[in-house]
Amino acid sequence: MEAVPAIPGALLKWLARPADVVAPGLLGAQLLRTTAEGSVGVRITEVEAYLGESDPGSHAFRGQTNRNKAMFGPAGHIYVYFTYGMHHCVNIVCGHAGIATGVLIRAGEVTHGRELAYRRRTSAKNDTELARGPGRLAQALGLTLADNGRAFASGALELRLPATPAPAAHVRSGPRVGVSGEGGTDSYPWRFWLEGEKTVSPYRAAKPRRRSDG
DNA sequence: CGAAAGATCTACT
DNA sequence: GTAGATCTTTCGA
């Protein structure tokens, strides 16, 4: 019986802060996912912070539900949710148990296991499209609802922080993508990305969707 | 039970 | 670059 490795203490401590503080530090970090199929790793280029129950853009805004309970857990885990009937999105849970703060990983550059990533992302025409966007990134890494609540505790899922933080001049911030009705929070720059990266998803203002009969 | 969902794909200009 | 269709889960009533 193998012992389950604990979440590295330094990483846990680093993550146990509000998401808007953690988020810019995740730029340039490596996220690695290993399954029986192999390993895929991405270098994170774009993130968004979600600040918890007081944040109207957060899934946690209306309190804890069965879906978002992973966000209410301790730092060092991922919160994976399914949306639009097709896509998975990955968040890194920050803060402390009971505080629903986390960072949505919006985009990255595939740096390891490119071949496997292409097999999972059959529609990708080039390396840039492998993990450009939160749904694509989750698919490239092979993360699904089955991985909701998974810890950075074993070789199956690892987070490696950059040796040196991204230089401030290289980090940009702005309003979040696809979050409508933010009210007074729309002026908060809770989206962070690395300037000049091809893998950063293009900004799209939140638009009301019409049903197909309309 | 009905409506909405942290987006992506494909087709067309 | 822009526009429209898409699917299943999840939540609240």
mmCIF file of C-alpha atoms (C1' of nucleotides) in Angstrom:
data_model
loop_
_atom_site.group_PDB
_atom_site.id
_atom_site.type_symbol
_atom_site.label_atom_id
_atom_site.label_comp_id
_atom_site.label_asym_id
_atom_site.label_seq_id
_atom_site.Cartn_x
_atom_site.Cartn_y
_atom_site.Cartn_z
ATOM 1 C CA MET A 1 0.000 0.000 0.000
ATOM 2 C CA GLU A 2 1.527 3.296 -1.070
ATOM 3 C CA ALA A 3 1.339 6.263 1.179
ATOM 4 C CA VAL A 4 -0.601 9.200 -0.231
ATOM 5 C CA PRO A 5 1.792 12.138 -0.422
ATOM 6 C CA ALA A 6 0.583 15.209 1.392
ATOM 7 C CA ILE A 7 0.137 18.564 -0.275
ATOM 8 C CA PRO A 8 3.538 20.279 0.036
ATOM 9 C CA GLY A 9 3.362 22.642 2.999
ATOM 10 C CA ALA A 10 4.980 25.563 1.217
ATOM 11 C CA LEU A 11 2.504 25.316 -1.631
ATOM 12 C CA LEU A 12 -0.427 25.037 0.731
ATOM 13 C CA LYS A 13 0.662 28.106 2.659
ATOM 14 C CA TRP A 14 1.195 30.037 -0.565
ATOM 15 C CA LEU A 15 -2.309 29.160 -1.769
ATOM 16 C CA ALA A 16 -3.990 29.950 1.545
ATOM 17 C CA ARG A 17 -4.555 33.577 0.657
ATOM 18 C CA PRO A 18 -7.341 35.426 -1.180
ATOM 19 C CA ALA A 19 -7.624 34.504 -4.850
ATOM 20 C CA ASP A 20 -6.909 38.012 -6.129
ATOM 21 C CA VAL A 21 -3.547 37.854 -4.349
ATOM 22 C CA VAL A 22 -2.712 34.335 -5.504
ATOM 23 C CA ALA A 23 -3.897 34.739 -9.105
ATOM 24 C CA PRO A 24 -1.080 36.873 -10.596
ATOM 25 C CA GLY A 25 1.480 34.608 -8.955
ATOM 26 C CA LEU A 26 0.091 31.630 -10.842
ATOM 27 C CA LEU A 27 1.045 33.165 -14.170
ATOM 28 C CA GLY A 28 3.931 31.150 -15.535
ATOM 29 C CA ALA A 29 3.286 28.239 -13.158
ATOM 30 C CA GLN A 30 3.185 24.684 -14.447
ATOM 31 C CA LEU A 31 0.076 22.543 -14.056
ATOM 32 C CA LEU A 32 0.724 18.839 -14.667
ATOM 33 C CA ARG A 33 -1.815 16.067 -14.971
ATOM 34 C CA THR A 34 -0.788 12.403 -15.181
ATOM 35 C CA THR A 35 -3.132 9.538 -16.034
ATOM 36 C CA ALA A 36 -2.717 6.031 -17.425
ATOM 37 C CA GLU A 37 -2.570 7.687 -20.852
ATOM 38 C CA GLY A 38 0.433 9.780 -19.924
ATOM 39 C CA SER A 39 1.214 13.276 -18.729
ATOM 40 C CA VAL A 40 0.204 16.672 -20.033
ATOM 41 C CA GLY A 41 1.625 19.883 -18.611
ATOM 42 C CA VAL A 42 0.707 23.489 -19.276
ATOM 43 C CA ARG A 43 2.329 26.783 -18.460
ATOM 44 C CA ILE A 44 -0.426 29.055 -17.165
ATOM 45 C CA THR A 45 -0.836 32.301 -19.129
ATOM 46 C CA GLU A 46 -4.261 33.589 -18.086
ATOM 47 C CA VAL A 47 -6.303 33.395 -14.869
ATOM 48 C CA GLU A 48 -9.303 34.963 -13.139
ATOM 49 C CA ALA A 49 -9.847 35.420 -9.421
ATOM 50 C CA TYR A 50 -13.150 34.684 -7.714
ATOM 51 C CA LEU A 51 -13.534 36.171 -4.296
ATOM 52 C CA GLY A 52 -16.206 34.070 -2.647
ATOM 53 C CA GLU A 53 -19.723 34.541 -1.382
ATOM 54 C CA SER A 54 -19.573 38.323 -1.626
ATOM 55 C CA ASP A 55 -18.551 38.125 -5.290
ATOM 56 C CA PRO A 56 -21.582 38.210 -7.616
ATOM 57 C CA GLY A 57 -19.540 36.599 -10.387
ATOM 58 C CA SER A 58 -18.705 33.588 -8.273
ATOM 59 C CA HIS A 59 -20.510 30.262 -8.205
ATOM 60 C CA ALA A 60 -20.305 30.659 -4.441
ATOM 61 C CA PHE A 61 -22.336 33.886 -4.436
ATOM 62 C CA ARG A 62 -25.527 32.133 -3.427
ATOM 63 C CA GLY A 63 -23.874 30.002 -0.807
ATOM 64 C CA GLN A 64 -22.642 26.460 -0.742
ATOM 65 C CA THR A 65 -24.287 23.903 -3.009
ATOM 66 C CA ASN A 66 -23.467 20.365 -3.944
ATOM 67 C CA ARG A 67 -21.801 21.640 -7.085
ATOM 68 C CA ASN A 68 -19.490 24.237 -5.580
ATOM 69 C CA LYS A 69 -18.657 22.626 -2.252
ATOM 70 C CA ALA A 70 -15.079 21.948 -3.377
ATOM 71 C CA MET A 71 -14.566 25.730 -3.413
ATOM 72 C CA PHE A 72 -15.535 25.859 0.247
ATOM 73 C CA GLY A 73 -12.859 23.336 1.130
ATOM 74 C CA PRO A 74 -9.229 24.027 2.022
ATOM 75 C CA ALA A 75 -6.661 25.319 -0.470
ATOM 76 C CA GLY A 76 -4.606 22.934 -2.558
ATOM 77 C CA HIS A 77 -7.521 21.283 -4.340
ATOM 78 C CA ILE A 78 -9.170 21.900 -7.674
ATOM 79 C CA TYR A 79 -12.797 22.761 -8.289
ATOM 80 C CA VAL A 80 -13.990 21.436 -11.640
ATOM 81 C CA TYR A 81 -17.406 22.328 -12.971
ATOM 82 C CA PHE A 82 -19.330 21.466 -16.102
ATOM 83 C CA THR A 83 -21.085 24.138 -18.123
ATOM 84 C CA TYR A 84 -22.933 24.763 -21.378
ATOM 85 C CA GLY A 85 -23.587 21.038 -21.572
ATOM 86 C CA MET A 86 -20.128 20.485 -23.028
ATOM 87 C CA HIS A 87 -17.264 22.079 -21.211
ATOM 88 C CA HIS A 88 -15.302 21.609 -18.042
ATOM 89 C CA CYS A 89 -13.483 24.443 -16.299
ATOM 90 C CA VAL A 90 -10.755 24.162 -13.681
ATOM 91 C CA ASN A 91 -10.311 26.366 -10.627
ATOM 92 C CA ILE A 92 -7.572 26.245 -8.031
ATOM 93 C CA VAL A 93 -9.090 26.567 -4.558
ATOM 94 C CA CYS A 94 -7.374 29.192 -2.395
ATOM 95 C CA GLY A 95 -7.832 30.593 1.085
ATOM 96 C CA HIS A 96 -9.081 28.494 3.987
ATOM 97 C CA ALA A 97 -11.849 25.971 4.542
ATOM 98 C CA GLY A 98 -15.171 27.768 4.669
ATOM 99 C CA ILE A 99 -13.968 30.630 2.460
ATOM 100 C CA ALA A 100 -15.014 30.075 -1.149
ATOM 101 C CA THR A 101 -12.186 31.788 -2.977
ATOM 102 C CA GLY A 102 -10.454 30.382 -6.021
ATOM 103 C CA VAL A 103 -8.682 31.058 -9.295
ATOM 104 C CA LEU A 104 -10.123 29.992 -12.642
ATOM 105 C CA ILE A 105 -7.399 28.817 -15.003
ATOM 106 C CA ARG A 106 -8.411 30.387 -18.294
ATOM 107 C CA ALA A 107 -5.559 29.512 -20.623
ATOM 108 C CA GLY A 108 -2.113 28.016 -20.903
ATOM 109 C CA GLU A 109 0.593 26.823 -23.221
ATOM 110 C CA VAL A 110 1.058 23.059 -23.502
ATOM 111 C CA THR A 111 4.664 22.323 -22.591
ATOM 112 C CA HIS A 112 4.573 18.582 -21.884
ATOM 113 C CA GLY A 113 2.681 15.727 -23.522
ATOM 114 C CA ARG A 114 1.762 17.681 -26.611
ATOM 115 C CA GLU A 115 0.937 14.515 -28.551
ATOM 116 C CA LEU A 116 -1.570 13.363 -25.921
ATOM 117 C CA ALA A 117 -3.035 16.858 -25.779
ATOM 118 C CA TYR A 118 -3.672 16.766 -29.531
ATOM 119 C CA ARG A 119 -5.391 13.396 -29.177
ATOM 120 C CA ARG A 120 -7.760 14.887 -26.615
ATOM 121 C CA ARG A 121 -8.215 18.125 -28.535
ATOM 122 C CA THR A 122 -9.038 16.798 -31.979
ATOM 123 C CA SER A 123 -10.267 20.157 -33.211
ATOM 124 C CA ALA A 124 -7.022 21.953 -32.373
ATOM 125 C CA LYS A 125 -5.285 23.115 -35.522
ATOM 126 C CA ASN A 126 -2.080 24.317 -33.888
ATOM 127 C CA ASP A 127 -0.270 24.371 -30.564
ATOM 128 C CA THR A 128 -1.841 27.666 -29.557
ATOM 129 C CA GLU A 129 -5.355 26.221 -29.666
ATOM 130 C CA LEU A 130 -4.551 23.264 -27.413
ATOM 131 C CA ALA A 131 -5.253 25.154 -24.190
ATOM 132 C CA ARG A 132 -6.437 28.607 -25.257
ATOM 133 C CA GLY A 133 -9.570 29.020 -23.152
ATOM 134 C CA PRO A 134 -10.794 27.387 -19.945
ATOM 135 C CA GLY A 135 -12.783 24.576 -21.569
ATOM 136 C CA ARG A 136 -9.956 23.694 -23.912
ATOM 137 C CA LEU A 137 -7.389 23.731 -21.147
ATOM 138 C CA ALA A 138 -9.454 21.316 -19.063
ATOM 139 C CA GLN A 139 -9.865 19.032 -22.051
ATOM 140 C CA ALA A 140 -6.174 19.077 -22.904
ATOM 141 C CA LEU A 141 -5.363 18.087 -19.329
ATOM 142 C CA GLY A 142 -8.094 15.450 -19.305
ATOM 143 C CA LEU A 143 -9.798 16.957 -16.261
ATOM 144 C CA THR A 144 -13.518 16.282 -15.804
ATOM 145 C CA LEU A 145 -16.140 16.285 -13.073
ATOM 146 C CA ALA A 146 -14.563 13.075 -11.826
ATOM 147 C CA ASP A 147 -11.576 15.200 -10.791
ATOM 148 C CA ASN A 148 -13.618 17.750 -8.849
ATOM 149 C CA GLY A 149 -12.021 18.175 -5.427
ATOM 150 C CA ARG A 150 -8.789 16.432 -6.403
ATOM 151 C CA ALA A 151 -5.786 17.550 -4.350
ATOM 152 C CA PHE A 152 -2.313 18.573 -5.458
ATOM 153 C CA ALA A 153 -1.194 15.646 -3.407
ATOM 154 C CA SER A 154 0.051 12.958 -5.704
ATOM 155 C CA GLY A 155 1.879 12.587 -8.978
ATOM 156 C CA ALA A 156 -1.519 12.587 -10.659
ATOM 157 C CA LEU A 157 -1.885 16.332 -10.242
ATOM 158 C CA GLU A 158 0.917 18.769 -9.615
ATOM 159 C CA LEU A 159 1.289 22.524 -9.419
ATOM 160 C CA ARG A 160 4.783 23.930 -9.803
ATOM 161 C CA LEU A 161 5.168 27.613 -9.114
ATOM 162 C CA PRO A 162 7.530 29.637 -11.282
ATOM 163 C CA ALA A 163 11.104 29.881 -10.026
ATOM 164 C CA THR A 164 10.714 33.630 -10.203
ATOM 165 C CA PRO A 165 7.357 35.416 -10.328
ATOM 166 C CA ALA A 166 6.332 36.901 -13.656
ATOM 167 C CA PRO A 167 7.768 40.431 -13.909
ATOM 168 C CA ALA A 168 5.150 43.045 -13.095
ATOM 169 C CA ALA A 169 5.708 44.767 -16.424
ATOM 170 C CA HIS A 170 4.707 41.543 -18.148
ATOM 171 C CA VAL A 171 1.509 41.021 -16.153
ATOM 172 C CA ARG A 172 -1.666 42.716 -17.297
ATOM 173 C CA SER A 173 -5.024 42.851 -15.563
ATOM 174 C CA GLY A 174 -8.554 43.754 -16.540
ATOM 175 C CA PRO A 175 -12.226 42.896 -16.117
ATOM 176 C CA ARG A 176 -13.256 39.255 -16.132
ATOM 177 C CA VAL A 177 -14.596 37.482 -19.182
ATOM 178 C CA GLY A 178 -18.115 36.207 -19.590
ATOM 179 C CA VAL A 179 -19.377 37.369 -16.218
ATOM 180 C CA SER A 180 -22.543 39.380 -16.642
ATOM 181 C CA GLY A 181 -24.390 41.436 -14.094
ATOM 182 C CA GLU A 182 -21.383 42.112 -11.948
ATOM 183 C CA GLY A 183 -22.838 45.363 -10.754
ATOM 184 C CA GLY A 184 -20.320 47.366 -8.822
ATOM 185 C CA THR A 185 -17.589 44.770 -9.162
ATOM 186 C CA ASP A 186 -17.014 45.206 -12.889
ATOM 187 C CA SER A 187 -14.288 47.711 -12.247
ATOM 188 C CA TYR A 188 -12.191 45.234 -10.291
ATOM 189 C CA PRO A 189 -9.282 43.897 -12.358
ATOM 190 C CA TRP A 190 -9.644 40.256 -11.391
ATOM 191 C CA ARG A 191 -8.450 38.827 -14.674
ATOM 192 C CA PHE A 192 -4.695 38.509 -15.076
ATOM 193 C CA TRP A 193 -2.662 37.483 -18.099
ATOM 194 C CA LEU A 194 0.839 37.554 -19.517
ATOM 195 C CA GLU A 195 1.228 40.282 -22.086
ATOM 196 C CA GLY A 196 2.084 39.075 -25.571
ATOM 197 C CA GLU A 197 1.198 35.395 -25.022
ATOM 198 C CA LYS A 198 -0.532 33.820 -28.022
ATOM 199 C CA THR A 199 -2.479 31.456 -25.797
ATOM 200 C CA VAL A 200 -4.391 34.193 -23.969
ATOM 201 C CA SER A 201 -8.046 33.927 -24.954
ATOM 202 C CA PRO A 202 -9.498 36.943 -26.744
ATOM 203 C CA TYR A 203 -11.743 39.161 -24.661
ATOM 204 C CA ARG A 204 -15.427 38.732 -25.297
ATOM 205 C CA ALA A 205 -17.938 40.897 -23.546
ATOM 206 C CA ALA A 206 -20.760 38.999 -21.888
ATOM 207 C CA LYS A 207 -23.665 38.831 -24.299
ATOM 208 C CA PRO A 208 -27.212 37.646 -23.635
ATOM 209 C CA ARG A 209 -27.767 34.333 -25.375
ATOM 210 C CA ARG A 210 -30.874 33.632 -27.390
ATOM 211 C CA ARG A 211 -32.506 30.265 -27.583
ATOM 212 C CA SER A 212 -32.513 28.485 -30.915
ATOM 213 C CA ASP A 213 -36.191 29.196 -31.476
ATOM 214 C CA GLY A 214 -35.670 32.900 -31.161
ATOM 215 C "C1'" DC B 1 -39.784 20.957 -13.816
ATOM 216 C "C1'" DG B 2 -37.814 24.992 -16.294
ATOM 217 C "C1'" DA B 3 -34.051 28.011 -16.944
ATOM 218 C "C1'" DA B 4 -29.388 29.162 -16.986
ATOM 219 C "C1'" DA B 5 -24.692 27.956 -17.283
ATOM 220 C "C1'" DG B 6 -17.005 31.427 -15.829
ATOM 221 C "C1'" DA B 7 -17.529 28.404 -23.607
ATOM 222 C "C1'" DT B 8 -16.440 26.284 -28.072
ATOM 223 C "C1'" DC B 9 -17.259 24.854 -32.654
ATOM 224 C "C1'" DT B 10 -18.358 25.668 -37.367
ATOM 225 C "C1'" DA B 11 -19.566 28.441 -41.129
ATOM 226 C "C1'" DC B 12 -19.468 32.433 -43.448
ATOM 227 C "C1'" DT B 13 -17.557 37.118 -44.771
ATOM 228 C "C1'" DG C 1 -13.385 38.660 -37.383
ATOM 229 C "C1'" DT C 2 -18.116 37.907 -36.504
ATOM 230 C "C1'" DA C 3 -22.409 35.263 -35.688
ATOM 231 C "C1'" DG C 4 -25.321 31.358 -34.441
ATOM 232 C "C1'" DA C 5 -26.013 26.447 -32.692
ATOM 233 C "C1'" DT C 6 -24.795 23.513 -29.283
ATOM 234 C "C1'" DC C 7 -25.472 20.010 -25.247
ATOM 235 C "C1'" DT C 8 -25.929 18.067 -20.157
ATOM 236 C "C1'" DT C 9 -25.575 19.335 -15.363
ATOM 237 C "C1'" DT C 10 -27.130 21.851 -11.753
ATOM 238 C "C1'" DC C 11 -29.952 24.743 -9.073
ATOM 239 C "C1'" DG C 12 -34.137 26.676 -7.119
ATOM 240 C "C1'" DA C 13 -38.992 26.438 -6.837
#
